[in-house]
XYZ file of N, CA, C and O in Angstrom:
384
model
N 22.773 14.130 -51.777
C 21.809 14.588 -50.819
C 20.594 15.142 -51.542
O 20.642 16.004 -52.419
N 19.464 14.533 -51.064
C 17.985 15.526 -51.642
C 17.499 16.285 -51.262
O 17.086 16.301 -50.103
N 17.369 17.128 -52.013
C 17.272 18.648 -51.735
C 15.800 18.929 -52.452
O 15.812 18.624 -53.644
N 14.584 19.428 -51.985
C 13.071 19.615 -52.600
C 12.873 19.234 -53.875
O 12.547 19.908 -54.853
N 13.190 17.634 -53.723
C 12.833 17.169 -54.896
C 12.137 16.123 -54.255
O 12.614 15.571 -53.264
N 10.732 15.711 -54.882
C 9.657 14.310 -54.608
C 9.744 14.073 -55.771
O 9.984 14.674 -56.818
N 9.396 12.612 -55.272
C 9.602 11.695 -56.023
C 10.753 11.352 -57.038
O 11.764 12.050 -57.102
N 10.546 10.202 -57.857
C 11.717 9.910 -58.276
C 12.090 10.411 -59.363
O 11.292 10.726 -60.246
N 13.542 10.576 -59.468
C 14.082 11.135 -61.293
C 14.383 10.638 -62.211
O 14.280 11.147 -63.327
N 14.908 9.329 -61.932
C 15.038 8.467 -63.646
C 16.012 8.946 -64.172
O 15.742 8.897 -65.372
N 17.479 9.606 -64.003
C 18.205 10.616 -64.516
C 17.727 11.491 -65.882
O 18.243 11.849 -66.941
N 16.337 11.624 -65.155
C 16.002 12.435 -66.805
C 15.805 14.361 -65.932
O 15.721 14.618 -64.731
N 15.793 15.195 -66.951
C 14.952 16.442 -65.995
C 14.083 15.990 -65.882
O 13.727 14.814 -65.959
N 13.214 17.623 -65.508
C 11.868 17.975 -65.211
C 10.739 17.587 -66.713
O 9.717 16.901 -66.736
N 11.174 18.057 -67.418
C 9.742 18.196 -68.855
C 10.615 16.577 -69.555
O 9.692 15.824 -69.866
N 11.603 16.079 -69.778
C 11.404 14.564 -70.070
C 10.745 13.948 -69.335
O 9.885 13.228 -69.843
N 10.836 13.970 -68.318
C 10.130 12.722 -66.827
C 8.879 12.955 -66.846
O 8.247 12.074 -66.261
N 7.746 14.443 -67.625
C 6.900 14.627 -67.438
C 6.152 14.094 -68.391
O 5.015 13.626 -68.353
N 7.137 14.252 -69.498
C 6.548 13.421 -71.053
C 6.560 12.049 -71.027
O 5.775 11.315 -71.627
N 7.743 11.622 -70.104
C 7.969 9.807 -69.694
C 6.404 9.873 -69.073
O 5.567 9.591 -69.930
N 6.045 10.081 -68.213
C 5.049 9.855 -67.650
C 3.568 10.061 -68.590
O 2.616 9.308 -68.793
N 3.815 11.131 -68.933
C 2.329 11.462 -69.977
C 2.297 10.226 -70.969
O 1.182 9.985 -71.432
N 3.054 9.627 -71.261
C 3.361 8.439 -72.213
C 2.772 7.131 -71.968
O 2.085 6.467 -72.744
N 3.233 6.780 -70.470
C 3.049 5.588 -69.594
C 1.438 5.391 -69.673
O 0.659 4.498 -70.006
N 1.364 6.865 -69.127
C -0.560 7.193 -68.501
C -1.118 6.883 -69.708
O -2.162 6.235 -69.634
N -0.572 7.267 -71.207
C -1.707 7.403 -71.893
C -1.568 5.694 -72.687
O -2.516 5.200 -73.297
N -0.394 5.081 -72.539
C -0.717 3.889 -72.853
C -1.437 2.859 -71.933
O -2.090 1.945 -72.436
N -1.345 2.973 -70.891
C -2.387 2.541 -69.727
C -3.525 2.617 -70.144
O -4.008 1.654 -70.740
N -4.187 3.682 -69.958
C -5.677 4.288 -71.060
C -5.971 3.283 -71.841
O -6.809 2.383 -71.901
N -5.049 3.673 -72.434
C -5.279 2.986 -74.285
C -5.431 1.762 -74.571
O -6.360 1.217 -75.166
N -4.090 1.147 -73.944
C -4.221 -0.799 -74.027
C -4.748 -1.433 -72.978
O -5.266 -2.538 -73.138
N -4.684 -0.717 -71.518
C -5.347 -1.526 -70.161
C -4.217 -2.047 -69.589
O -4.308 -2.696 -68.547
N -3.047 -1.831 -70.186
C -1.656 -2.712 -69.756
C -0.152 -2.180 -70.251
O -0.069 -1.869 -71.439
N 0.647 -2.096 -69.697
C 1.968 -2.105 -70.075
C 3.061 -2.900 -69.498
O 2.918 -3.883 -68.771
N 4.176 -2.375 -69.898
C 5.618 -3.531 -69.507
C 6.684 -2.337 -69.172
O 7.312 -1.630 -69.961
N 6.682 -2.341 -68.248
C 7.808 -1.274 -67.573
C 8.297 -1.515 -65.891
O 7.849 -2.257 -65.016
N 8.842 -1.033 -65.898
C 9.919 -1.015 -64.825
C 8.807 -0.702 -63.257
O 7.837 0.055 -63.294
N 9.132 -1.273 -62.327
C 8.289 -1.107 -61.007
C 8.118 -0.242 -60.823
O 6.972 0.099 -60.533
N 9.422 0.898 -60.887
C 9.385 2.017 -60.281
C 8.981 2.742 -61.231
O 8.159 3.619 -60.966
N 9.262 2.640 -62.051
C 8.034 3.442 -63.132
C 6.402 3.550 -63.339
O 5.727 4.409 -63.906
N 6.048 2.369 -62.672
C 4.890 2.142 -62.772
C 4.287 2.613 -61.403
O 3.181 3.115 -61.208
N 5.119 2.375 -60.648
C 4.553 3.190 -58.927
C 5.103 5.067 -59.203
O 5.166 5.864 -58.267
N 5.333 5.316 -60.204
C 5.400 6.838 -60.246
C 4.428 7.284 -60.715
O 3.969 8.404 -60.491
N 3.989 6.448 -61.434
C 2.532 6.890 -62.175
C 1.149 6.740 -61.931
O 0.191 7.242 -62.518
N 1.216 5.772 -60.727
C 0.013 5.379 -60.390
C -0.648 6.001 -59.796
O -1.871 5.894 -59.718
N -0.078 6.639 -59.355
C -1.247 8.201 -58.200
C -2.051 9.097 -58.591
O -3.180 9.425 -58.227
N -0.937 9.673 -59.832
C -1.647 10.548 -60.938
C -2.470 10.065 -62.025
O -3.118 10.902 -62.653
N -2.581 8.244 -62.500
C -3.479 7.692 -62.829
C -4.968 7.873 -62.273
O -5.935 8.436 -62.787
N -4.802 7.081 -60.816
C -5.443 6.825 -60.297
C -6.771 7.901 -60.172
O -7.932 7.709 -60.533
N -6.165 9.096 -59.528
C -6.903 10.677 -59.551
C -7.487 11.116 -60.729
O -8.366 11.978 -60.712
N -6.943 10.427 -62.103
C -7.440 10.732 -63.679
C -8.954 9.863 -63.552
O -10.085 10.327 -63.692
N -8.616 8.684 -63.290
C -9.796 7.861 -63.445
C -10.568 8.629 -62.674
O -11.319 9.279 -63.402
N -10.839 8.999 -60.875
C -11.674 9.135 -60.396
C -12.030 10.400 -60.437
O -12.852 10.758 -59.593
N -11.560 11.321 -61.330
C -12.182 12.431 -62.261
C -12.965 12.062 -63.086
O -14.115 12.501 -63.093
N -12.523 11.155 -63.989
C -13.521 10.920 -64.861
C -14.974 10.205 -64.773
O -15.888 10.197 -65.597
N -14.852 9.466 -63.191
C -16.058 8.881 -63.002
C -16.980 10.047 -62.242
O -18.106 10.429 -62.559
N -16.404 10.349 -61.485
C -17.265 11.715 -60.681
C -17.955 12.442 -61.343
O -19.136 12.683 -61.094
N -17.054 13.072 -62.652
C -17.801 14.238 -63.360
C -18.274 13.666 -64.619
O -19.120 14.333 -65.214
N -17.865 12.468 -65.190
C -18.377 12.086 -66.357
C -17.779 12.832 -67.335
O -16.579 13.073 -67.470
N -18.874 13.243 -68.127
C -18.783 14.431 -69.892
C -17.873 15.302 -69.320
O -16.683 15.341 -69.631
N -18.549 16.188 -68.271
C -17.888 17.509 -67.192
C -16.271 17.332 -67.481
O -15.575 18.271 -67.866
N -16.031 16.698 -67.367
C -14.768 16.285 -66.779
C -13.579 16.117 -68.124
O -12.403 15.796 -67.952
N -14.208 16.413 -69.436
C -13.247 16.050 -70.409
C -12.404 17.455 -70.768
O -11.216 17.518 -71.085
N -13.348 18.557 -70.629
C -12.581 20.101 -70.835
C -11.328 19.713 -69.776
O -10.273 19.817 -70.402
N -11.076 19.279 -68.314
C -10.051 19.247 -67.543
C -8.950 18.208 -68.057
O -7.794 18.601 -67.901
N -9.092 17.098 -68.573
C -8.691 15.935 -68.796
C -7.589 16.214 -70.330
O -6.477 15.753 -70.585
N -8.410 17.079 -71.053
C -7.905 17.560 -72.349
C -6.846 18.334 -72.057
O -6.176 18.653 -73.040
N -6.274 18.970 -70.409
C -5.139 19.518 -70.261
C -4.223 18.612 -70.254
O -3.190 19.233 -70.503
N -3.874 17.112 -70.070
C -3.433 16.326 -69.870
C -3.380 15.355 -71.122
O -2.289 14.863 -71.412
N -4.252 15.119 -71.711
C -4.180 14.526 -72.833
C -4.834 14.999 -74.462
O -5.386 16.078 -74.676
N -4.662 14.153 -75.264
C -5.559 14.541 -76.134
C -6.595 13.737 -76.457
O -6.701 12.631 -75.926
N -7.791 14.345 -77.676
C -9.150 14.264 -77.359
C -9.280 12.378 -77.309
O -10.162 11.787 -76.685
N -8.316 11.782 -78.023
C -8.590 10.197 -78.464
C -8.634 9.997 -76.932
O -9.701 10.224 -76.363
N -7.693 9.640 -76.305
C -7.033 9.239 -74.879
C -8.240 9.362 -73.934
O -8.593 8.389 -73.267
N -9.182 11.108 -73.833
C -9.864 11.417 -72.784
C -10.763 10.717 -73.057
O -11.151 10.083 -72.076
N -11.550 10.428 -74.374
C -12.810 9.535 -74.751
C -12.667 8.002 -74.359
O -13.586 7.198 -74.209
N -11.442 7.804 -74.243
C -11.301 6.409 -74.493
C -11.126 6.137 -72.556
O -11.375 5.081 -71.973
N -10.658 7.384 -71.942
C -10.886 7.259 -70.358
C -12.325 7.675 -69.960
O -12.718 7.532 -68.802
N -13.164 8.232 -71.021
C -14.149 8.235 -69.940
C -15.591 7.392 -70.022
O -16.485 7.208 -69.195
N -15.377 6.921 -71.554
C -16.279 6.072 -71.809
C -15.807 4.576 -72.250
O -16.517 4.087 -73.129
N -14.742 3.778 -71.797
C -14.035 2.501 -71.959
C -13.513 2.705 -70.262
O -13.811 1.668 -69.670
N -13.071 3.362 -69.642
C -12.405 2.333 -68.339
C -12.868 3.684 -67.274
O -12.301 4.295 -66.368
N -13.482 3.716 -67.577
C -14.836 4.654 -66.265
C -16.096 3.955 -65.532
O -16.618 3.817 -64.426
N -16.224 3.634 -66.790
C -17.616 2.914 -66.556
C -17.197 1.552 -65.647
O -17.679 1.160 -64.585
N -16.108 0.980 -66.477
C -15.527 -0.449 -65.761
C -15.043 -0.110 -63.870
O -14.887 -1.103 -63.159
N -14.914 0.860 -63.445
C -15.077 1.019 -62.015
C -15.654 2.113 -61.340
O -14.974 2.917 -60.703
N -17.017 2.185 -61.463
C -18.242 2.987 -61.179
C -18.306 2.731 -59.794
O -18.346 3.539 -58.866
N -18.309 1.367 -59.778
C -18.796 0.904 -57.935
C -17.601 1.053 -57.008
O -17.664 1.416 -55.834
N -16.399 0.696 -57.746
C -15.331 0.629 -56.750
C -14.784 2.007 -56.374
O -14.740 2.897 -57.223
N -14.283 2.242 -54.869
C -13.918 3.371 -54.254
C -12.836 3.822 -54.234
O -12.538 4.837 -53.604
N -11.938 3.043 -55.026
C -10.422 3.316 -55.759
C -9.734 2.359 -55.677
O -10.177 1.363 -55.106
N -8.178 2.368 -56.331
C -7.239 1.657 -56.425
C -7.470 0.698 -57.563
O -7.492 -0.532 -57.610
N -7.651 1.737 -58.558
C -8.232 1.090 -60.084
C -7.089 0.196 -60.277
O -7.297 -1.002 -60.468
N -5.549 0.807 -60.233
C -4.695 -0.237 -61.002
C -3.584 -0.999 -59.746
O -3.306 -0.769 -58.569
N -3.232 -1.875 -60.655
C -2.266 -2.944 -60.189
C -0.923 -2.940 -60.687
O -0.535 -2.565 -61.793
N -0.305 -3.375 -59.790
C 1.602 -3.344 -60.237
C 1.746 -5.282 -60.194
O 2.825 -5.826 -60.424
């Protein structure tokens, strides 16, 4: 029975599933692509998604926030490599 838990667990805890994820996101970033599991990839896509359209909104602004989440390679490489690439569009940067 589920009990105040969202979303899914992966039989991992709380701070593995968070690092699984910080992992996913930042190879996304990095290569434009990965190879993983559906449901892995629909766990991550929300909190992707909201990264990118931080980074287009605020631009530069936006790397002090971004740097809580990643480090400095990752945020540069989100805000000046795959920011710019969807400026016009109104979301739903990625694909499964």
């Amino acid at each position: 029975m589920r009990k105040q838990i969202f979303g899914r667990r992966f039989k991992r805890d709380s701070n593995t599933r968070k690092a699984l994820f910080r992992g996913l996101m930042r190879s996304v970033i990095i290569h434009g692509r990965i190879k993983t599991s559906e449901a892995k990839a629909k766990s991550i896509k929300g909190k992707l998604e909201k990264l990118v359209t931080k980074a287009i909104k605020q631009g530069e602004a936006a790397s002090m926030q971004l740097k809580k989440h990643f480090e400095s390679e990752v945020v540069n490489a989100l805000i000046t490599q795959v920011a710019p690439k969807f400026v016009g569009r109104p979301g739903g940067y990625t694909r499964i």
